Short mmCIF file of C-alpha atoms in Angstrom, two decimals:
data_model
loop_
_atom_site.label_atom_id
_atom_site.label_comp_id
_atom_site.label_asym_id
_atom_site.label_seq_id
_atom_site.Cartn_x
_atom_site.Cartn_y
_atom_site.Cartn_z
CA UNK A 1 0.00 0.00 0.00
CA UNK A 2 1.26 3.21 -1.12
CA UNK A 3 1.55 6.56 1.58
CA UNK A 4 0.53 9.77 0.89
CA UNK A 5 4.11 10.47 0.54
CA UNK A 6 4.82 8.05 -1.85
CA UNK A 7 2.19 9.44 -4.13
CA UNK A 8 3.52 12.72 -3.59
CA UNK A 9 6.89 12.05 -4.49
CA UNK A 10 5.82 9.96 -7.54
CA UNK A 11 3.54 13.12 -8.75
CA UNK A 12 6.40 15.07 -8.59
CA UNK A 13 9.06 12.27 -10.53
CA UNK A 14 6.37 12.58 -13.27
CA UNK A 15 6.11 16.15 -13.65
CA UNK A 16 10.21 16.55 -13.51
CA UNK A 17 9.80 13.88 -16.57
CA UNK A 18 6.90 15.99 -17.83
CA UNK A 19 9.42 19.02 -18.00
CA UNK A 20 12.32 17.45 -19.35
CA UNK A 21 10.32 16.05 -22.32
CA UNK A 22 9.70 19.54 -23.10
CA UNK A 23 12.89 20.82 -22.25
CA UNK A 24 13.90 18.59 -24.82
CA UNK A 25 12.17 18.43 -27.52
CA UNK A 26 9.68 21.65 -29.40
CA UNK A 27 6.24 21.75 -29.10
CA UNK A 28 5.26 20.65 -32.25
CA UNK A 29 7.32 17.25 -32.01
CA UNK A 30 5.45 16.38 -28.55
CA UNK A 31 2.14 17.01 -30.35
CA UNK A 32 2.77 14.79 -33.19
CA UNK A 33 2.65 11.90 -30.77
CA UNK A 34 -1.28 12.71 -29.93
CA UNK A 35 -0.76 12.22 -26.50
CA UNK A 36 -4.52 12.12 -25.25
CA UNK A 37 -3.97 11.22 -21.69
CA UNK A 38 -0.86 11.96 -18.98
CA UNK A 39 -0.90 10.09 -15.52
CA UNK A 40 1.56 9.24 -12.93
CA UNK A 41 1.93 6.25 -11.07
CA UNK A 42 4.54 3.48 -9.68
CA UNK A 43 5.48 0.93 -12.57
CA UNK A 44 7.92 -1.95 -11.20
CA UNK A 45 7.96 0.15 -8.51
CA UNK A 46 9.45 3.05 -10.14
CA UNK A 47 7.68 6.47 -10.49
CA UNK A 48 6.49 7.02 -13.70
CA UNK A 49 4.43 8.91 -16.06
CA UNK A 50 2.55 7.45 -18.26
CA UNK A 51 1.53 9.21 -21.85
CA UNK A 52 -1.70 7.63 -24.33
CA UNK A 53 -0.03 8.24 -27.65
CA UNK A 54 -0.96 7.66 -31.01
CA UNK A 55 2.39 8.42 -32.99
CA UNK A 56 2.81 7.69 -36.46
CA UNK A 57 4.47 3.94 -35.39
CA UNK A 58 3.04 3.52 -32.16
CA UNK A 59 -0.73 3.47 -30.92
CA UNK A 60 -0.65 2.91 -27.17
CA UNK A 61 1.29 3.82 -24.28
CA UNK A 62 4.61 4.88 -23.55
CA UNK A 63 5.75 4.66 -19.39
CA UNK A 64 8.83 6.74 -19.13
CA UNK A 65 10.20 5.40 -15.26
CA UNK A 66 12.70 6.93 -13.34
CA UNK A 67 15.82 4.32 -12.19
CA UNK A 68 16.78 6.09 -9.05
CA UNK A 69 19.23 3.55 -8.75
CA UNK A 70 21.52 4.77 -12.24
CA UNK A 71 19.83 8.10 -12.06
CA UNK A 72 18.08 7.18 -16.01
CA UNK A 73 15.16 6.72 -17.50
CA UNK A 74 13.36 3.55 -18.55
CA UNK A 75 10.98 3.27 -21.40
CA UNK A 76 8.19 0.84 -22.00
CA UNK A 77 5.96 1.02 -24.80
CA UNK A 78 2.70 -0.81 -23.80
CA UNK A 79 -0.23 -1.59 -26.30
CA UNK A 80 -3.70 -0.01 -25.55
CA UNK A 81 -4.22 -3.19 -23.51
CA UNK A 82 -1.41 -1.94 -21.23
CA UNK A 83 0.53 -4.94 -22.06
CA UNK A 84 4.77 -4.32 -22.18
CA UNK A 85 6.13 -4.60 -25.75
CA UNK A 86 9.32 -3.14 -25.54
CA UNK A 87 11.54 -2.19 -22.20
CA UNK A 88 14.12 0.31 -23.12
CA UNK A 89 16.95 1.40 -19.99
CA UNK A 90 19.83 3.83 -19.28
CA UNK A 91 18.46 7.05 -21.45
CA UNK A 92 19.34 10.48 -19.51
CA UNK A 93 17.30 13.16 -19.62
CA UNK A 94 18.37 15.29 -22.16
CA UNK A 95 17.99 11.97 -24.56
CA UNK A 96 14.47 11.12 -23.15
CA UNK A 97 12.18 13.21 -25.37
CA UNK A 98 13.88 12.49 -28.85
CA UNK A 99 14.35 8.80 -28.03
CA UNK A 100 10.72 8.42 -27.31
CA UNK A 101 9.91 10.27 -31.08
CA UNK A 102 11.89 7.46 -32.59
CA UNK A 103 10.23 4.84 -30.87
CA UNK A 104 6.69 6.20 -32.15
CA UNK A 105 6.82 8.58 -34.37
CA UNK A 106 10.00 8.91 -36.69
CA UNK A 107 13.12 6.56 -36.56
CA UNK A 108 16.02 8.29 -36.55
CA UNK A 109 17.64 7.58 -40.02
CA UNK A 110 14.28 7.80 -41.67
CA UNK A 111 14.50 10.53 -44.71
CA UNK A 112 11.60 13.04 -44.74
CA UNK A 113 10.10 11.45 -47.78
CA UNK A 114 9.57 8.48 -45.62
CA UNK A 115 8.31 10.48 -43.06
CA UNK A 116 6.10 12.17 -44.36
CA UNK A 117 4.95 9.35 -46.60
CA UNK A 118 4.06 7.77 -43.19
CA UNK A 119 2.83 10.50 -41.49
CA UNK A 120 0.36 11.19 -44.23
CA UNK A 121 -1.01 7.83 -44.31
CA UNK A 122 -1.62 7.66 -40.35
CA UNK A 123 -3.28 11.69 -40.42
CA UNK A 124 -5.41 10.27 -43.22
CA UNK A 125 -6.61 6.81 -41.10
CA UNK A 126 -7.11 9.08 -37.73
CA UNK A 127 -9.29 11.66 -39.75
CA UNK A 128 -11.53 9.03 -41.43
CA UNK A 129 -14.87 8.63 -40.48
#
């Protein structure tokens, strides 16, 4: 059972995560990923925070968990189910926010033809009716 202070403490791990995603990455690279809901909570015991995304290559969540232990970041993308698909460890802050746009919404490498090939595709399936 979690105290008061534990939720406390994990409210505030998630919005120093919440910041450094913005701190490092612009505005209109965090909205590409549709993020529709933000939480916080403990995942493996770690406090997290949680974004619903629907990227270009991912639909689901992403759980960004702090490693107080090596002072980094762990990254899970989950499906909608909440079910872990990939576990990603040992990314620092200032790598969180552009790691997390290649894991759902451009690869780093991809050319912007490909991008934007892609990116058109997934606008047109999320604005048909």
């Amino acid at each position: 059972m979690r105290t008061e202070q534990d939720r406390e403490r994990c409210y505030q791990v998630a919005k120093t995560i919440n910041e450094q995603l913005f701190w490092s990455i612009d505005m209109p690279t965090y909205f590409s990923w549709g993020v529709s809901k933000t939480m916080f909570t403990f995942w493996k015991d770690m406090p997290s925070l949680m974004l619903r995304v629907s990227g270009a290559i991912h639909k689901g969540w992403v759980v960004v968990s702090l490693n107080e232990g090596s002072d980094t970041y762990e990254v899970r993308l989950l499906n909608v189910q909440k079910e872990e698909k990939s576990v990603y460890t040992d990314i620092y802050a200032d790598q969180v926010g552009s790691f997390i746009d290649g894991k759902i919404e451009r690869p780093v490498g991809m050319s912007d033809e490909e991008y934007h090939e892609i990116a058109m595709k997934d606008s047109q399936m999320k604005m048909a009716f």
